[in-house]
Amino acid sequence: MRTNADCVIIGGGIIGAAVAYYLAKGGMTNCVLLESEYLSSGATGRCGGGIRQQWSTEPNAQLAMDSVRIFKTIEEELDADIEFLQGGYLVLAYTDEDVEQFHKNFELQRRLGLDVEILQPEEIASRVVKQVNTDGVRMATYCPTDASANPFLATKAYAQAAVRLGVEIELFTPVTRILREGNRIVGVETERGIINTPRVVNAAGSHSVPLARTVDVEIPITPYRREILVTEPLERFFDPMIISFSFGIYFRQVKHGSVIGGFAYADEAPGFNEESSIDFLTMMSRKLSFLMPALKHVKVVRQWAGLYDVTPDAQPIIGETDGVDGFFQANGFSGHGFMIAPKVSSLLSQLILGQKPDLDIDRLNARRFSEGDVDLDHSVV
Amino acid sequence: MRLTQHPILEFDRGREIEFEFDGRKLLGFEGESIAAALHANGIRVFRESIKRKRPRGFFCAIGRCSSCLMTVDGIPNIMTCVTPLKEDMKVETQRGKGAILLTESFSPGSRPTEARRGAKDVATVSLAIVGAGPAGLSAAAYAGRMGVETIVIDENDVPGGQLIKQTHMFFGSREHYAQIRGIDIGDELIANLSGLPVKLMLGTTVLGLYPDRTLSLLANRRHIELRADAVILATGASENMLAFENCDLPGVYGAGAVQTLMNVHGVVPGKRVLMVGAGNIGLIVAYQLLQAGVDVAAVIDAAPEVGGYHVHAAKIRRAGVPILTSHTVQRVTGPDRVESAEICRVDDHWQPVPGSERTLSVDTVCLAVGLTPNCELAFQMGCRETYVAELGGPVAAHDPDLETSISGVFIAGDASGIEEASTAMIEGRLAGLAAAELLCREVDREELKRLRSEATSSLKTLRAGPFGATAREGKRKMFKVGS
Ligand SMILES: Cc1cc2nc3c(=O)[nH]c(=O)nc-3n(C[C@H](O)[C@H](O)[C@H](O)COP(=O)(O)OP(=O)(O)OC[C@H]3O[C@@H](n4cnc5c(N)ncnc54)[C@H](O)[C@@H]3O)c2cc1C
Ligand SMILES: Cc1cc2nc3c(=O)[nH]c(=O)nc-3n(C[C@H](O)[C@H](O)[C@H](O)COP(=O)(O)OP(=O)(O)OC[C@H]3O[C@@H](n4cnc5c(N)ncnc54)[C@H](O)[C@@H]3O)c2cc1C
């Protein structure tokens, strides 16, 4: 393990891997990525892999759209298959609030140039997917360029490309403490020794909170369990991710043919609990077989849970920490970190490399919380 | 081919009915497995493998592997080895991953709510036992005897576990059911439950085991939740596969599968069989094949000596079947089913000896190469996992009371390490007694102590001698690690 590095990245999820790659690509190759278990062992490997551009605030939509642009060529750039598929997102509206919000979103997204459209319930079957039960559906929005990818493959692709450029990745190496002298970072301590470094990227998902505390920094992230399940594989029969905010549900058919999806309990207690529950299994099965009745014959083969690292405004915390030079946050993705990972990671690396980011991300600095400047996105599942 | 005459068994078949296979009308018996009915009609290829489109038939016949998946009445991925045949069923060879019906009608109105379900939706019981094999039934008898309200759950419609297909006489002392056929021991174990607070829940699969000992059950396509104060997992074992060229060809079957087909459904697996494995299971099934009028070309084993009891081996030899030790199977051949098998000698390092290859003309290869404990439920719940080769590989760690690392969750029988029905029964007893001690405040301590020490010494006797050496060593390692 290197003992001196220009930057240490903590966390081998999609964010840590992508940041490592973009840093090395930008010329900072003496980086070390430390992961306490294996790549994608955190939220990344547990996520749905959905890539949605239909957001209700401009910055989020912009980040997602820019990320899709990167995703489209990333397989070539990284020389790896990540099962990227532009199968679209079908978003179902059930309530008055849904309908009102959907129209607002539609206006905003169209203004940004997104190819989103409004569908009437009876158009869904002929235009997008035959098997959806439209009972109770008031309207839907559909964006054919929304996408999905395999999070394991994407993380691995970024990580391997980073290694090819000179980055060192150490697995099963938890960081026990970040080291600080006065107002600057000087290194990290691991179970296998110390690495001296002037820069640390805290990309440890929900575990970023206890890590930041080792240098007396508080970040406003609350972990929440989110459950998810996968069925046996079937021949491919639908392409889009299907979601509904009022059901809190999302599901899609992955390349292998399995249907993968989850929903969020509104009353989930905060904490690091990652156990699977029977409640989720039964409720998710009911919801799925309501929304797509043909699925009632399909067997669930696995269920699991992961953590959402939720911030007060459901937007990530990106940027250098005020008062601690060299301490960069890349966490708090609040359940949508996979889809924006390419753009956010590239922007953060520009910041670390001392370049001017090509999109404003200063608004994502943690200082927004002390300044009371928060803008809640209504499109979180 | 169906058996009409058998020296021991009488087949109590259901009504003869018509069903459809890939558009053809065939005859079968109501209630037998779809796989058995197809086999009786000479059909061995059930599906195509997903990637390489290779022909596949069934393998385990007890709903453990996924070799026999077919499309039945339009629904793909149906395990035909455990799904009962019904009149006018439409059975289709499954190609690829299977497609779901696109014409499914919608169910308007019943929009699911967000709410978590309350306690009212959950049934409760003091002790839940998963598996009605010898271990589970004995556990129920002893827990019930101590007054514990118990439910025994098994996915099969008939209790008895593996015993329901064992037509041979068991060995050992009377106390351990020697000289009784396995099929009759099951009946005796059921009779033992009469008058006790024990209920059987058959045709019910335990899908999952969740925190708070909540079981997810599937019965007749209905989902049931059951919360138990204690759980005994007596889920038995699954047959091992052996890797050789074309080992996935229809006609390569597990020994238990052959037994099920023959002794439960009265259908013979083929005309001429190569038995791989000369342990007790291989020897016994080879003998049962002979009893059913099937030719056994040879029994082979890679080990230099016969692993099973000599009495069993002697019976086989007397019938003229060669037992070839230091031999293995290299490959089987055939367009879409086994037509021949190539065997060869192996050296001291279990490597094939060049030039020793021989081709046997057989249509069935029966694998009796060991079992692996079914511990998935324990692992899902988070019980600590250990690897003990002598017990069959990955097993849930447990203490001498059969309790796992999670309090109130016990594991017994083949699921806690591969042994025999006789030891499974005693382990079941011990687990039942331990659960009773945990659950009953007013239990007769003296009686409990007496029954326990009786069971412990029985286990010791059963594991004594050279044939118990592996299990002895396995359990020694297990208890050293602790649960
Ligand atoms: C059920 C579920 C479904 C989701 N679906 C989607 C979706 O469809 N689309 C989408 O965009 N997002 C989705 N998300 C969110 C998405 O998974 C996350 O936002 C994203 O993966 C975050 O990546 P990350 O790299 O920040 O975090 P993580 O993947 O959690 O990576 C953090 C890593 O840090 C490591 N670590 C922790 N502590 C230490 C330490 N002390 N030392 C070293 N390493 C440490 C962890 O082991 C972990 O691997 C979903 C999340 C969940 C839970
Ligand atoms: C050919 C052969 C010959 C044998 N001969 C002898 C002999 O001579 N003497 C001897 O002592 N032993 C013999 N045995 C071994 C003996 O059969 C087993 O050791 C014994 O059956 C193990 O008992 P058990 O209760 O642990 O498991 P099993 O008998 O396998 O019972 C487990 C039960 O649990 C059910 N189950 C599993 N998972 C679930 C679930 N999730 N939900 C619902 N139900 C579930 C299974 O369907 C099964 O009915 C022989 C075995 C074979 C294959």
Tab-separated table of N, CA and C and ligand atoms in Angstrom, chain A residues 10-16 34-51 89 173-176 203-207 211 226-228 241 250 304-309 330-331 333-340, ligand 1:
chain	number	residue	atom	x	y	z
A	10	ILE	N	-12.131	7.663	-0.066
A	10	ILE	CA	-12.683	6.657	0.850
A	10	ILE	C	-14.026	6.175	0.312
A	11	GLY	N	-14.095	4.885	-0.032
A	11	GLY	CA	-15.352	4.315	-0.519
A	11	GLY	C	-15.233	3.810	-1.944
A	12	GLY	N	-15.556	2.533	-2.127
A	12	GLY	CA	-15.477	1.901	-3.453
A	12	GLY	C	-16.848	1.672	-4.044
A	13	GLY	N	-17.729	2.665	-3.901
A	13	GLY	CA	-19.004	2.626	-4.612
A	13	GLY	C	-18.828	3.322	-5.947
A	14	ILE	N	-19.937	3.584	-6.628
A	14	ILE	CA	-19.841	4.208	-7.944
A	14	ILE	C	-19.159	5.573	-7.839
A	15	ILE	N	-19.427	6.316	-6.752
A	15	ILE	CA	-18.873	7.667	-6.635
A	15	ILE	C	-17.359	7.625	-6.449
A	16	GLY	N	-16.906	6.810	-5.473
A	16	GLY	CA	-15.465	6.725	-5.237
A	16	GLY	C	-14.723	6.285	-6.487
A	34	LEU	N	-9.669	3.568	-0.992
A	34	LEU	CA	-9.761	2.590	0.089
A	34	LEU	C	-11.213	2.162	0.268
A	35	GLU	N	-11.404	0.885	0.323
A	35	GLU	CA	-12.764	0.340	0.463
A	35	GLU	C	-12.757	-0.674	1.597
A	36	SER	N	-13.714	-0.554	2.509
A	36	SER	CA	-13.670	-1.427	3.688
A	36	SER	C	-14.053	-2.870	3.360
A	37	GLU	N	-14.834	-3.071	2.284
A	37	GLU	CA	-15.115	-4.448	1.885
A	37	GLU	C	-14.677	-4.654	0.445
A	38	TYR	N	-15.662	-4.834	-0.458
A	38	TYR	CA	-15.307	-5.018	-1.867
A	38	TYR	C	-16.031	-3.931	-2.672
A	39	LEU	N	-15.681	-3.768	-3.935
A	39	LEU	CA	-16.312	-2.751	-4.762
A	39	LEU	C	-17.814	-2.994	-4.819
A	40	SER	N	-18.580	-1.944	-4.754
A	40	SER	CA	-20.048	-2.023	-4.824
A	40	SER	C	-20.685	-2.739	-3.649
A	41	SER	N	-19.987	-2.872	-2.543
A	41	SER	CA	-20.591	-3.569	-1.397
A	41	SER	C	-21.586	-2.687	-0.655
A	42	GLY	N	-21.570	-1.396	-0.892
A	42	GLY	CA	-22.506	-0.490	-0.220
A	42	GLY	C	-23.779	-0.291	-1.012
A	43	ALA	N	-24.288	0.915	-1.006
A	43	ALA	CA	-25.557	1.211	-1.677
A	43	ALA	C	-25.476	0.876	-3.170
A	44	THR	N	-24.323	1.115	-3.775
A	44	THR	CA	-24.204	0.923	-5.215
A	44	THR	C	-24.615	-0.476	-5.656
A	45	GLY	N	-24.051	-1.487	-5.017
A	45	GLY	CA	-24.350	-2.867	-5.415
A	45	GLY	C	-25.755	-3.291	-5.037
A	46	ARG	N	-26.454	-2.477	-4.279
A	46	ARG	CA	-27.808	-2.834	-3.837
A	46	ARG	C	-28.867	-2.035	-4.583
A	47	CYS	N	-28.440	-1.161	-5.482
A	47	CYS	CA	-29.400	-0.209	-6.043
A	47	CYS	C	-30.110	-0.735	-7.283
A	48	GLY	N	-31.081	0.005	-7.742
A	48	GLY	CA	-31.906	-0.421	-8.874
A	48	GLY	C	-31.279	-0.139	-10.227
A	49	GLY	N	-30.241	0.672	-10.250
A	49	GLY	CA	-29.551	0.939	-11.516
A	49	GLY	C	-30.309	1.843	-12.469
A	50	GLY	N	-31.318	2.535	-11.938
A	50	GLY	CA	-32.117	3.403	-12.794
A	50	GLY	C	-31.437	4.747	-13.036
A	51	ILE	N	-31.598	5.259	-14.273
A	51	ILE	CA	-30.974	6.533	-14.642
A	51	ILE	C	-32.068	7.428	-15.206
A	89	TYR	N	-38.172	5.917	-18.998
A	89	TYR	CA	-38.823	5.877	-17.684
A	89	TYR	C	-40.276	6.238	-17.914
A	173	THR	N	-9.997	-2.703	3.301
A	173	THR	CA	-9.116	-1.811	4.046
A	173	THR	C	-9.921	-0.632	4.588
A	174	PRO	N	-10.593	-0.817	5.722
A	174	PRO	CA	-11.391	0.293	6.261
A	174	PRO	C	-10.514	1.433	6.768
A	175	VAL	N	-10.972	2.642	6.538
A	175	VAL	CA	-10.321	3.811	7.121
A	175	VAL	C	-10.840	3.936	8.546
A	176	THR	N	-9.936	3.997	9.490
A	176	THR	CA	-10.367	4.083	10.885
A	176	THR	C	-10.463	5.538	11.341
A	203	ALA	N	-16.324	9.544	0.274
A	203	ALA	CA	-17.377	8.967	-0.565
A	203	ALA	C	-17.827	7.651	0.031
A	204	ALA	N	-18.083	7.656	1.322
A	204	ALA	CA	-18.401	6.419	2.035
A	204	ALA	C	-19.897	6.266	2.303
A	205	GLY	N	-20.717	6.899	1.479
A	205	GLY	CA	-22.162	6.760	1.645
A	205	GLY	C	-22.595	7.222	3.021
A	206	SER	N	-23.492	6.460	3.661
A	206	SER	CA	-23.966	6.840	4.990
A	206	SER	C	-22.850	6.823	6.027
A	207	HIS	N	-21.825	6.025	5.738
A	207	HIS	CA	-20.710	5.946	6.689
A	207	HIS	C	-19.804	7.168	6.620
A	211	LEU	N	-17.095	9.035	9.663
A	211	LEU	CA	-15.740	9.348	9.199
A	211	LEU	C	-15.447	10.841	9.355
A	226	ARG	N	-33.589	1.023	2.674
A	226	ARG	CA	-34.491	0.882	1.537
A	226	ARG	C	-34.395	-0.543	1.040
A	227	GLU	N	-35.563	-1.184	0.860
A	227	GLU	CA	-35.565	-2.587	0.473
A	227	GLU	C	-35.855	-2.748	-1.011
A	228	ILE	N	-35.458	-3.890	-1.523
A	228	ILE	CA	-35.535	-4.130	-2.961
A	228	ILE	C	-35.556	-5.639	-3.188
A	241	MET	N	-38.051	1.693	-17.065
A	241	MET	CA	-38.251	1.682	-15.625
A	241	MET	C	-39.639	2.272	-15.413
A	250	TYR	N	-40.635	1.626	-7.825
A	250	TYR	CA	-39.932	1.637	-9.107
A	250	TYR	C	-39.611	0.195	-9.475
A	304	TRP	N	-33.168	-7.855	-0.636
A	304	TRP	CA	-32.088	-7.324	0.190
A	304	TRP	C	-32.407	-5.879	0.515
A	305	ALA	N	-31.516	-5.238	1.228
A	305	ALA	CA	-31.743	-3.843	1.585
A	305	ALA	C	-30.434	-3.084	1.504
A	306	GLY	N	-30.534	-1.780	1.346
A	306	GLY	CA	-29.357	-0.912	1.341
A	306	GLY	C	-29.731	0.387	2.018
A	307	LEU	N	-28.786	1.279	2.114
A	307	LEU	CA	-29.045	2.537	2.809
A	307	LEU	C	-29.129	3.711	1.843
A	308	TYR	N	-30.138	4.542	2.040
A	308	TYR	CA	-30.178	5.855	1.407
A	308	TYR	C	-29.465	6.792	2.386
A	309	ASP	N	-28.567	7.625	1.875
A	309	ASP	CA	-27.906	8.624	2.734
A	309	ASP	C	-28.601	9.954	2.474
A	330	ALA	N	-18.383	13.882	-0.921
A	330	ALA	CA	-19.108	13.387	-2.095
A	330	ALA	C	-20.067	12.336	-1.554
A	331	ASN	N	-21.096	12.808	-0.874
A	331	ASN	CA	-22.008	11.888	-0.193
A	331	ASN	C	-23.394	12.512	-0.088
A	333	PHE	N	-26.282	11.238	-1.276
A	333	PHE	CA	-26.962	11.166	-2.580
A	333	PHE	C	-28.455	10.870	-2.482
A	334	SER	N	-28.918	10.584	-1.293
A	334	SER	CA	-30.358	10.515	-1.018
A	334	SER	C	-31.139	9.596	-1.962
A	335	GLY	N	-30.490	8.539	-2.416
A	335	GLY	CA	-31.238	7.559	-3.214
A	335	GLY	C	-31.159	7.748	-4.706
A	336	HIS	N	-30.367	8.709	-5.181
A	336	HIS	CA	-30.236	8.834	-6.634
A	336	HIS	C	-28.804	9.141	-7.054
A	337	GLY	N	-27.871	8.487	-6.387
A	337	GLY	CA	-26.460	8.773	-6.658
A	337	GLY	C	-25.910	8.036	-7.859
A	338	PHE	N	-26.537	6.927	-8.219
A	338	PHE	CA	-25.997	6.178	-9.348
A	338	PHE	C	-26.180	6.962	-10.642
A	339	MET	N	-27.380	7.496	-10.823
A	339	MET	CA	-27.693	8.136	-12.105
A	339	MET	C	-26.901	9.411	-12.361
A	340	ILE	N	-26.490	10.100	-11.288
A	340	ILE	CA	-25.760	11.348	-11.517
A	340	ILE	C	-24.264	11.176	-11.275
C	1	LIG	C1	-32.443	-0.085	-2.622
C	1	LIG	C2	-31.771	1.052	-3.318
C	1	LIG	C3	-32.137	1.381	-4.637
C	1	LIG	C4	-31.546	2.431	-5.300
C	1	LIG	N1	-31.878	2.685	-6.600
C	1	LIG	C5	-31.244	3.668	-7.276
C	1	LIG	C6	-31.499	3.893	-8.643
C	1	LIG	O1	-32.299	3.206	-9.268
C	1	LIG	N2	-30.842	4.900	-9.274
C	1	LIG	C7	-29.919	5.678	-8.612
C	1	LIG	O2	-29.345	6.563	-9.215
C	1	LIG	N3	-29.644	5.460	-7.313
C	1	LIG	C8	-30.269	4.484	-6.632
C	1	LIG	N4	-29.973	4.265	-5.310
C	1	LIG	C9	-29.009	5.126	-4.663
C	1	LIG	C10	-27.593	4.740	-5.038
C	1	LIG	O3	-27.386	3.370	-4.787
C	1	LIG	C11	-26.576	5.523	-4.243
C	1	LIG	O4	-26.911	6.870	-4.215
C	1	LIG	C12	-25.197	5.388	-4.859
C	1	LIG	O5	-24.879	4.056	-5.126
C	1	LIG	C13	-24.204	6.002	-3.925
C	1	LIG	O6	-22.924	5.579	-4.229
C	1	LIG	P1	-21.741	5.897	-3.241
C	1	LIG	O7	-20.511	5.499	-3.936
C	1	LIG	O8	-21.886	7.271	-2.754
C	1	LIG	O9	-22.043	5.026	-1.948
C	1	LIG	P2	-21.833	3.478	-1.640
C	1	LIG	O10	-22.099	2.636	-2.809
C	1	LIG	O11	-22.583	3.203	-0.399
C	1	LIG	O12	-20.278	3.393	-1.378
C	1	LIG	C14	-19.696	3.736	-0.156
C	1	LIG	C15	-18.610	2.720	0.105
C	1	LIG	O13	-17.840	3.162	1.190
C	1	LIG	C16	-17.385	2.052	1.905
C	1	LIG	N5	-17.005	2.469	3.246
C	1	LIG	C17	-17.805	2.810	4.279
C	1	LIG	N6	-17.065	3.134	5.351
C	1	LIG	C18	-15.774	3.008	4.988
C	1	LIG	C19	-14.527	3.190	5.672
C	1	LIG	N7	-14.491	3.573	6.937
C	1	LIG	N8	-13.384	2.931	4.989
C	1	LIG	C20	-13.399	2.537	3.700
C	1	LIG	N9	-14.551	2.354	3.021
C	1	LIG	C21	-15.715	2.602	3.653
C	1	LIG	C22	-18.583	1.140	1.880
C	1	LIG	O14	-18.200	-0.214	2.094
C	1	LIG	C23	-19.155	1.380	0.486
C	1	LIG	O15	-18.714	0.417	-0.454
C	1	LIG	C24	-30.553	3.208	-4.634
C	1	LIG	C25	-30.169	2.888	-3.334
C	1	LIG	C26	-30.756	1.823	-2.669
C	1	LIG	C27	-30.328	1.474	-1.284
